[in-house]
Short mmCIF file of C-alpha atoms and ligand atoms in Angstrom, two decimals:
data_model
loop_
_atom_site.label_atom_id
_atom_site.label_comp_id
_atom_site.label_asym_id
_atom_site.label_seq_id
_atom_site.Cartn_x
_atom_site.Cartn_y
_atom_site.Cartn_z
CA MET A 288 -86.51 -35.91 -164.50
CA ALA A 289 -85.72 -36.20 -168.20
CA ALA A 290 -85.15 -32.86 -169.86
CA GLY A 291 -87.51 -31.47 -172.38
CA TYR A 292 -90.93 -31.02 -170.81
CA VAL A 293 -92.98 -27.86 -171.23
CA GLU A 294 -95.13 -26.79 -168.28
CA TYR A 295 -98.30 -25.05 -169.45
CA GLU A 296 -101.36 -23.95 -167.46
CA GLY A 297 -101.30 -26.87 -165.02
CA ILE A 298 -100.11 -29.64 -167.33
CA ARG A 299 -96.75 -31.02 -168.40
CA VAL A 300 -96.17 -32.05 -172.03
CA PRO A 301 -93.13 -33.15 -174.03
CA GLY A 302 -91.18 -30.25 -175.48
CA GLU A 303 -88.29 -31.12 -177.79
CA GLY A 304 -90.10 -29.89 -180.86
CA TYR A 305 -93.42 -31.61 -180.09
CA HIS A 306 -95.03 -28.79 -178.15
CA THR A 307 -94.01 -25.17 -177.80
CA LEU A 308 -95.48 -22.27 -175.91
CA GLU A 309 -96.65 -20.96 -179.27
CA SER A 310 -98.33 -24.23 -180.31
CA LEU A 311 -100.04 -24.59 -176.93
CA THR A 312 -101.24 -20.99 -177.00
CA PHE A 313 -102.62 -21.52 -180.50
CA ALA A 314 -104.43 -24.71 -179.48
CA THR A 315 -105.90 -23.43 -176.26
CA LYS A 316 -106.70 -19.82 -177.07
CA GLU A 317 -106.67 -19.01 -180.76
CA PHE A 318 -107.86 -22.09 -182.64
CA GLN A 319 -111.23 -21.45 -184.31
CA VAL A 320 -113.40 -24.54 -183.95
CA ARG A 321 -115.99 -25.21 -186.66
CA ASP A 322 -119.41 -26.89 -186.32
CA ASP A 323 -118.35 -29.85 -188.44
CA ASP A 324 -115.04 -30.53 -186.68
CA VAL A 325 -114.61 -33.98 -185.17
CA PHE A 326 -112.33 -34.33 -182.16
CA ASN A 327 -110.56 -37.55 -181.22
CA VAL A 328 -109.85 -36.94 -177.53
CA THR A 329 -107.84 -39.23 -175.26
CA PHE A 330 -105.51 -39.35 -172.34
CA PRO A 331 -102.22 -40.69 -173.85
CA LYS A 332 -102.08 -44.47 -174.47
CA SER A 333 -105.84 -44.89 -174.46
CA GLY A 334 -106.32 -45.66 -178.15
CA THR A 335 -105.51 -42.35 -179.87
CA THR A 336 -103.80 -43.89 -182.90
CA TRP A 337 -106.50 -46.53 -183.16
CA MET A 338 -109.21 -43.84 -183.36
CA GLN A 339 -107.14 -41.88 -185.90
CA GLU A 340 -107.18 -45.00 -188.10
CA ILE A 341 -110.89 -45.66 -187.58
CA LEU A 342 -111.88 -42.07 -188.34
CA SER A 343 -109.67 -41.95 -191.44
CA LEU A 344 -111.28 -45.15 -192.70
CA ILE A 345 -114.83 -44.01 -191.95
CA TYR A 346 -114.28 -40.73 -193.81
CA SER A 347 -112.86 -42.61 -196.81
CA ASN A 348 -115.88 -44.94 -196.81
CA GLY A 349 -113.73 -47.92 -195.90
CA ASP A 350 -111.22 -47.32 -198.71
CA PRO A 351 -107.75 -47.99 -197.21
CA THR A 352 -105.83 -45.89 -199.78
CA THR A 353 -105.48 -42.89 -197.44
CA ILE A 354 -104.32 -44.87 -194.43
CA LYS A 355 -101.71 -46.59 -196.61
CA THR A 356 -100.36 -43.38 -198.15
CA GLU A 357 -100.60 -40.69 -195.45
CA PHE A 358 -99.24 -40.70 -191.92
CA SER A 359 -101.80 -40.96 -189.13
CA TRP A 360 -100.52 -37.70 -187.61
CA ASP A 361 -101.16 -35.89 -190.91
CA ARG A 362 -104.62 -37.36 -191.37
CA VAL A 363 -105.89 -36.58 -187.87
CA PRO A 364 -103.37 -34.06 -186.46
CA TRP A 365 -103.00 -32.91 -182.89
CA ILE A 366 -104.05 -29.28 -182.38
CA GLU A 367 -101.54 -28.77 -179.59
CA GLN A 368 -98.43 -30.01 -181.39
CA HIS A 369 -96.01 -27.69 -183.12
CA ARG A 370 -97.58 -28.22 -186.54
CA GLY A 371 -101.15 -27.75 -185.28
CA ARG A 372 -101.62 -24.30 -186.76
CA SER A 373 -100.22 -25.10 -190.20
CA ASP A 374 -101.91 -28.50 -190.32
CA LEU A 375 -105.36 -27.40 -189.27
CA GLU A 376 -106.04 -23.69 -189.61
CA HIS A 377 -106.85 -23.74 -193.33
CA ARG A 378 -107.78 -27.41 -193.74
CA PRO A 379 -111.12 -27.91 -195.52
CA SER A 380 -114.03 -29.29 -193.50
CA PRO A 381 -114.75 -31.71 -192.09
CA ARG A 382 -111.55 -31.62 -190.07
CA LEU A 383 -110.54 -34.68 -188.04
CA ILE A 384 -108.58 -33.43 -185.04
CA THR A 385 -106.72 -35.21 -182.27
CA THR A 386 -106.07 -33.81 -178.83
CA HIS A 387 -104.82 -34.95 -175.45
CA LEU A 388 -105.69 -31.60 -173.87
CA PRO A 389 -107.76 -31.60 -170.70
CA ARG A 390 -111.27 -30.18 -171.12
CA TYR A 391 -110.41 -26.89 -169.40
CA LEU A 392 -107.78 -26.09 -172.01
CA ILE A 393 -110.02 -26.55 -175.05
CA PRO A 394 -110.23 -23.18 -176.83
CA PRO A 395 -113.21 -20.92 -176.07
CA SER A 396 -114.41 -21.06 -179.70
CA PHE A 397 -115.37 -24.73 -179.11
CA ASN A 398 -118.18 -23.72 -176.76
CA ASN A 399 -120.17 -21.97 -179.48
CA THR A 400 -120.14 -24.86 -181.92
CA LYS A 401 -121.69 -28.26 -182.54
CA ALA A 402 -118.25 -29.81 -183.04
CA LYS A 403 -118.30 -33.48 -182.12
CA VAL A 404 -116.09 -35.12 -179.53
CA ILE A 405 -115.26 -38.81 -179.31
CA TYR A 406 -113.64 -39.42 -175.93
CA THR A 407 -112.02 -42.83 -175.55
CA ILE A 408 -111.17 -44.04 -172.08
CA ARG A 409 -109.13 -47.08 -171.11
CA ASN A 410 -108.62 -48.95 -167.88
CA PRO A 411 -106.08 -46.68 -166.13
CA LYS A 412 -103.99 -49.63 -164.91
CA ASP A 413 -103.53 -50.66 -168.56
CA VAL A 414 -102.81 -47.04 -169.51
CA CYS A 415 -100.14 -47.06 -166.81
CA VAL A 416 -98.56 -50.24 -168.21
CA SER A 417 -98.71 -48.96 -171.79
CA LEU A 418 -97.19 -45.61 -170.84
CA TYR A 419 -94.46 -47.33 -168.83
CA HIS A 420 -93.42 -49.27 -171.93
CA PHE A 421 -93.71 -46.21 -174.13
CA SER A 422 -91.57 -44.15 -171.75
CA LEU A 423 -88.80 -46.73 -172.02
CA MET A 424 -88.63 -46.30 -175.79
CA ALA A 425 -89.44 -42.58 -176.20
CA SER A 426 -86.45 -40.27 -175.78
CA PHE A 427 -88.59 -37.36 -174.58
CA LEU A 428 -90.20 -39.08 -171.58
CA GLU A 429 -89.14 -39.53 -167.98
CA LYS A 430 -87.98 -43.11 -167.52
CA HIS A 431 -88.20 -45.60 -164.69
CA GLU A 432 -86.68 -48.94 -165.51
CA GLU A 433 -88.71 -50.65 -162.79
CA PHE A 434 -92.48 -50.65 -163.25
CA GLN A 435 -92.98 -50.20 -159.50
CA ASP A 436 -91.19 -46.84 -159.73
CA PHE A 437 -93.40 -45.71 -162.61
CA ILE A 438 -96.71 -46.22 -160.78
CA PRO A 439 -96.32 -43.21 -158.41
CA LEU A 440 -95.44 -40.99 -161.37
CA PHE A 441 -98.55 -42.17 -163.20
CA LEU A 442 -100.70 -41.45 -160.16
CA SER A 443 -99.32 -37.92 -159.85
CA ASN A 444 -100.31 -34.86 -161.81
CA LYS A 445 -96.76 -34.73 -163.15
CA ILE A 446 -97.61 -37.26 -165.81
CA LEU A 447 -98.38 -36.13 -169.36
CA PHE A 448 -101.39 -33.83 -169.78
CA GLY A 449 -102.19 -33.81 -166.06
CA SER A 450 -103.57 -36.63 -163.99
CA TRP A 451 -105.62 -39.39 -165.63
CA PHE A 452 -108.35 -38.85 -163.04
CA ASP A 453 -108.69 -35.12 -163.75
CA HIS A 454 -108.61 -35.71 -167.50
CA VAL A 455 -111.44 -38.22 -167.40
CA LYS A 456 -113.56 -36.28 -164.93
CA GLY A 457 -113.06 -33.06 -166.88
CA TRP A 458 -114.22 -34.55 -170.17
CA LEU A 459 -117.08 -36.47 -168.56
CA THR A 460 -118.72 -33.15 -167.69
CA MET A 461 -119.86 -33.29 -171.35
CA LYS A 462 -121.32 -36.78 -171.10
CA ASP A 463 -124.98 -35.78 -171.51
CA GLN A 464 -124.40 -33.50 -174.47
CA PRO A 465 -125.48 -34.71 -177.91
CA ASN A 466 -122.13 -33.81 -179.48
CA PHE A 467 -120.20 -36.11 -177.10
CA LEU A 468 -119.58 -39.83 -177.54
CA LEU A 469 -117.92 -41.78 -174.76
CA LEU A 470 -116.18 -44.96 -175.88
CA SER A 471 -113.86 -47.37 -174.20
CA TYR A 472 -110.72 -49.02 -175.52
CA ASP A 473 -111.62 -52.10 -173.50
CA ASN A 474 -115.02 -52.42 -175.20
CA MET A 475 -113.43 -51.79 -178.59
CA VAL A 476 -111.10 -54.74 -178.00
CA LYS A 477 -114.18 -56.89 -177.30
CA ASP A 478 -116.37 -55.62 -180.12
CA LEU A 479 -114.66 -53.44 -182.70
CA ARG A 480 -117.45 -53.71 -185.27
CA GLY A 481 -120.17 -52.68 -182.81
CA ASN A 482 -118.11 -49.63 -181.85
CA VAL A 483 -117.43 -48.69 -185.48
CA VAL A 484 -121.19 -48.81 -186.15
CA LYS A 485 -121.74 -46.62 -183.07
CA ILE A 486 -119.15 -44.09 -184.27
CA CYS A 487 -120.72 -43.96 -187.76
CA LYS A 488 -124.14 -43.32 -186.25
CA PHE A 489 -122.78 -40.55 -184.03
CA LEU A 490 -121.07 -38.90 -186.98
CA GLY A 491 -124.05 -39.31 -189.31
CA LYS A 492 -121.95 -41.40 -191.71
CA GLU A 493 -123.93 -44.06 -193.56
CA LEU A 494 -121.54 -46.83 -194.52
CA ASP A 495 -122.80 -50.07 -196.03
CA ASP A 496 -121.83 -53.44 -194.51
CA ALA A 497 -118.87 -53.93 -196.85
CA ALA A 498 -117.46 -50.51 -195.96
CA ILE A 499 -117.90 -51.21 -192.23
CA ASP A 500 -116.15 -54.57 -192.70
CA SER A 501 -113.27 -52.78 -194.37
CA VAL A 502 -112.97 -50.25 -191.52
CA VAL A 503 -112.84 -53.14 -189.05
CA GLU A 504 -110.34 -55.15 -191.09
CA HIS A 505 -107.94 -52.26 -191.63
CA SER A 506 -108.10 -51.01 -188.04
CA SER A 507 -107.41 -54.39 -186.47
CA PHE A 508 -104.36 -54.62 -184.21
CA GLN A 509 -102.38 -56.67 -186.73
CA ALA A 510 -103.30 -54.46 -189.69
CA MET A 511 -102.16 -51.40 -187.76
CA LYS A 512 -99.00 -53.09 -186.54
CA ASP A 513 -98.17 -53.74 -190.21
CA ASN A 514 -99.13 -50.28 -191.49
CA VAL A 515 -95.99 -48.14 -191.67
CA MET A 516 -98.22 -45.05 -191.94
CA SER A 517 -99.59 -45.68 -188.45
CA ASN A 518 -97.12 -47.83 -186.54
CA TYR A 519 -94.47 -45.11 -185.97
CA SER A 520 -91.72 -47.37 -187.34
CA VAL A 521 -90.45 -44.47 -189.48
CA VAL A 522 -89.61 -42.40 -186.39
CA PRO A 523 -85.80 -42.36 -186.00
CA ASN A 524 -84.28 -44.62 -183.35
CA GLU A 525 -82.93 -41.61 -181.42
CA ILE A 526 -86.57 -40.64 -180.72
CA PHE A 527 -88.26 -44.05 -180.51
CA ASP A 528 -85.72 -46.68 -179.58
CA LYS A 529 -87.15 -49.70 -181.41
CA ALA A 530 -84.73 -52.00 -179.60
CA ARG A 531 -86.81 -51.25 -176.48
CA GLY A 532 -90.26 -51.85 -177.90
CA SER A 533 -92.91 -51.05 -180.50
CA PHE A 534 -95.48 -48.29 -180.48
CA ILE A 535 -98.24 -50.72 -181.50
CA ARG A 536 -97.19 -53.03 -178.69
CA LYS A 537 -99.71 -55.58 -177.41
CA GLY A 538 -103.21 -54.19 -177.90
CA VAL A 539 -105.06 -56.06 -175.17
CA SER A 540 -107.36 -55.21 -172.30
CA GLY A 541 -106.16 -56.33 -168.87
CA ASP A 542 -102.37 -56.39 -169.40
CA HIS A 543 -101.99 -54.79 -165.96
CA LYS A 544 -102.56 -58.24 -164.44
CA ASN A 545 -99.09 -59.14 -165.73
CA TYR A 546 -97.43 -56.14 -164.06
CA PHE A 547 -99.14 -55.10 -160.80
CA THR A 548 -98.56 -57.09 -157.65
CA PRO A 549 -101.75 -57.63 -155.59
CA ALA A 550 -100.57 -54.96 -153.13
CA GLN A 551 -99.86 -52.42 -155.90
CA GLU A 552 -103.24 -53.12 -157.46
CA GLU A 553 -105.00 -52.71 -154.13
CA GLU A 554 -103.34 -49.35 -153.55
CA PHE A 555 -104.12 -48.21 -157.11
CA ASP A 556 -107.76 -49.25 -156.69
CA ARG A 557 -107.98 -47.41 -153.40
CA ILE A 558 -106.81 -44.18 -155.04
CA TYR A 559 -109.09 -44.83 -158.01
CA ASN A 560 -112.13 -45.35 -155.78
CA GLU A 561 -111.38 -42.22 -153.83
CA SER A 562 -110.85 -40.04 -156.91
CA MET A 563 -113.68 -41.48 -158.98
CA LYS A 564 -116.28 -41.98 -156.26
CA ASP A 565 -118.93 -40.00 -158.14
CA VAL A 566 -118.24 -41.60 -161.52
CA ASP A 567 -119.39 -45.06 -162.58
CA LEU A 568 -117.27 -46.44 -165.40
CA SER A 569 -117.90 -50.08 -164.50
CA THR A 570 -119.47 -51.00 -167.86
CA LEU A 571 -116.66 -49.36 -169.78
CA ILE A 572 -113.31 -50.26 -168.29
P1 A3P B 44 -100.37 -51.20 -175.56
O1 A3P B 44 -99.09 -50.50 -175.22
O2 A3P B 44 -101.12 -51.66 -174.34
O3 A3P B 44 -100.22 -52.28 -176.56
P2 A3P B 44 -102.12 -44.35 -178.10
O4 A3P B 44 -102.35 -44.44 -179.56
O5 A3P B 44 -103.18 -43.58 -177.37
O6 A3P B 44 -100.74 -43.89 -177.79
O7 A3P B 44 -102.30 -45.83 -177.48
C1 A3P B 44 -101.37 -46.81 -177.76
C2 A3P B 44 -101.96 -48.11 -177.29
O8 A3P B 44 -103.01 -48.52 -178.20
C3 A3P B 44 -100.94 -49.25 -177.32
O9 A3P B 44 -101.34 -50.12 -176.25
C4 A3P B 44 -101.19 -49.86 -178.68
O10 A3P B 44 -100.70 -51.15 -178.84
C5 A3P B 44 -102.71 -49.81 -178.71
N1 A3P B 44 -103.29 -49.96 -180.06
C6 A3P B 44 -102.99 -49.29 -181.18
N2 A3P B 44 -103.70 -49.75 -182.22
C7 A3P B 44 -104.50 -50.75 -181.74
C8 A3P B 44 -105.48 -51.62 -182.32
N3 A3P B 44 -105.78 -51.59 -183.61
N4 A3P B 44 -106.09 -52.51 -181.51
C9 A3P B 44 -105.80 -52.58 -180.19
N5 A3P B 44 -104.88 -51.77 -179.59
C10 A3P B 44 -104.24 -50.87 -180.36
#
């Protein structure tokens, strides 16, 4: 295993300055959630950065100045990362917050608020492919050069932030609550505008058609690939080896078809069906 993970209350996350015991304790126990907080929640590689861009644009009424001048991780910071406390504790409302934490690690103060959660899911086979590529370029992740060797890691609970299955099932316990919006990366690829309208409605943000058009234009795959404030190209090569790939990589739904053999897909589906037997995500992923 690559060095540098932190084990915390049932999950494994990258250490090496990203997460510390202190930052995880702050995020999961001390952070004071406010009624008007908006959480961008994902399992890694499910569209986190995309939602950071969309939320930034919605809250600037479609004006792209902020997304072109501030880094995505400053605009919509992670609570659990090492800068979570300093980035978020005294930030004026409404705060836009990112997290990969499983539901059971969300701080107790969340339960007494009307804070909104947007949970974006993605086809787990595509998440697996995306994370495989990301692990090859990111210095802090366990690597398997062969995709076939990465699949068992993905299916285990030793992957980042616990197993994909537990993450999704944990957050879906909120699915009938009015402060929870379930979206899918795969549907966003098909109909970005429709999803932006849905997000605005959920957040009570009234944007006119021109502002919505601007959100859609500036959060397109190509626009984000070109935006140095969101494409992670400024991260030093020792951390993200750009010779091995790009963070904003391919941006499609169904890329797993290019990686899984029929037998691997059958086995993955078998595990999926067993783990998710009480959950119907067929219209989403
Ligand atoms: P791929 O590796 O499949 O291309 P996260 O931000 O959660 O780490 O997710 C990263 C994934 O989202 C990558 O998937 C990346 O290319 C994709 N992505 C980022 N911005 C996107 C956009 N505007 N449209 C579609 N996909 C996007």
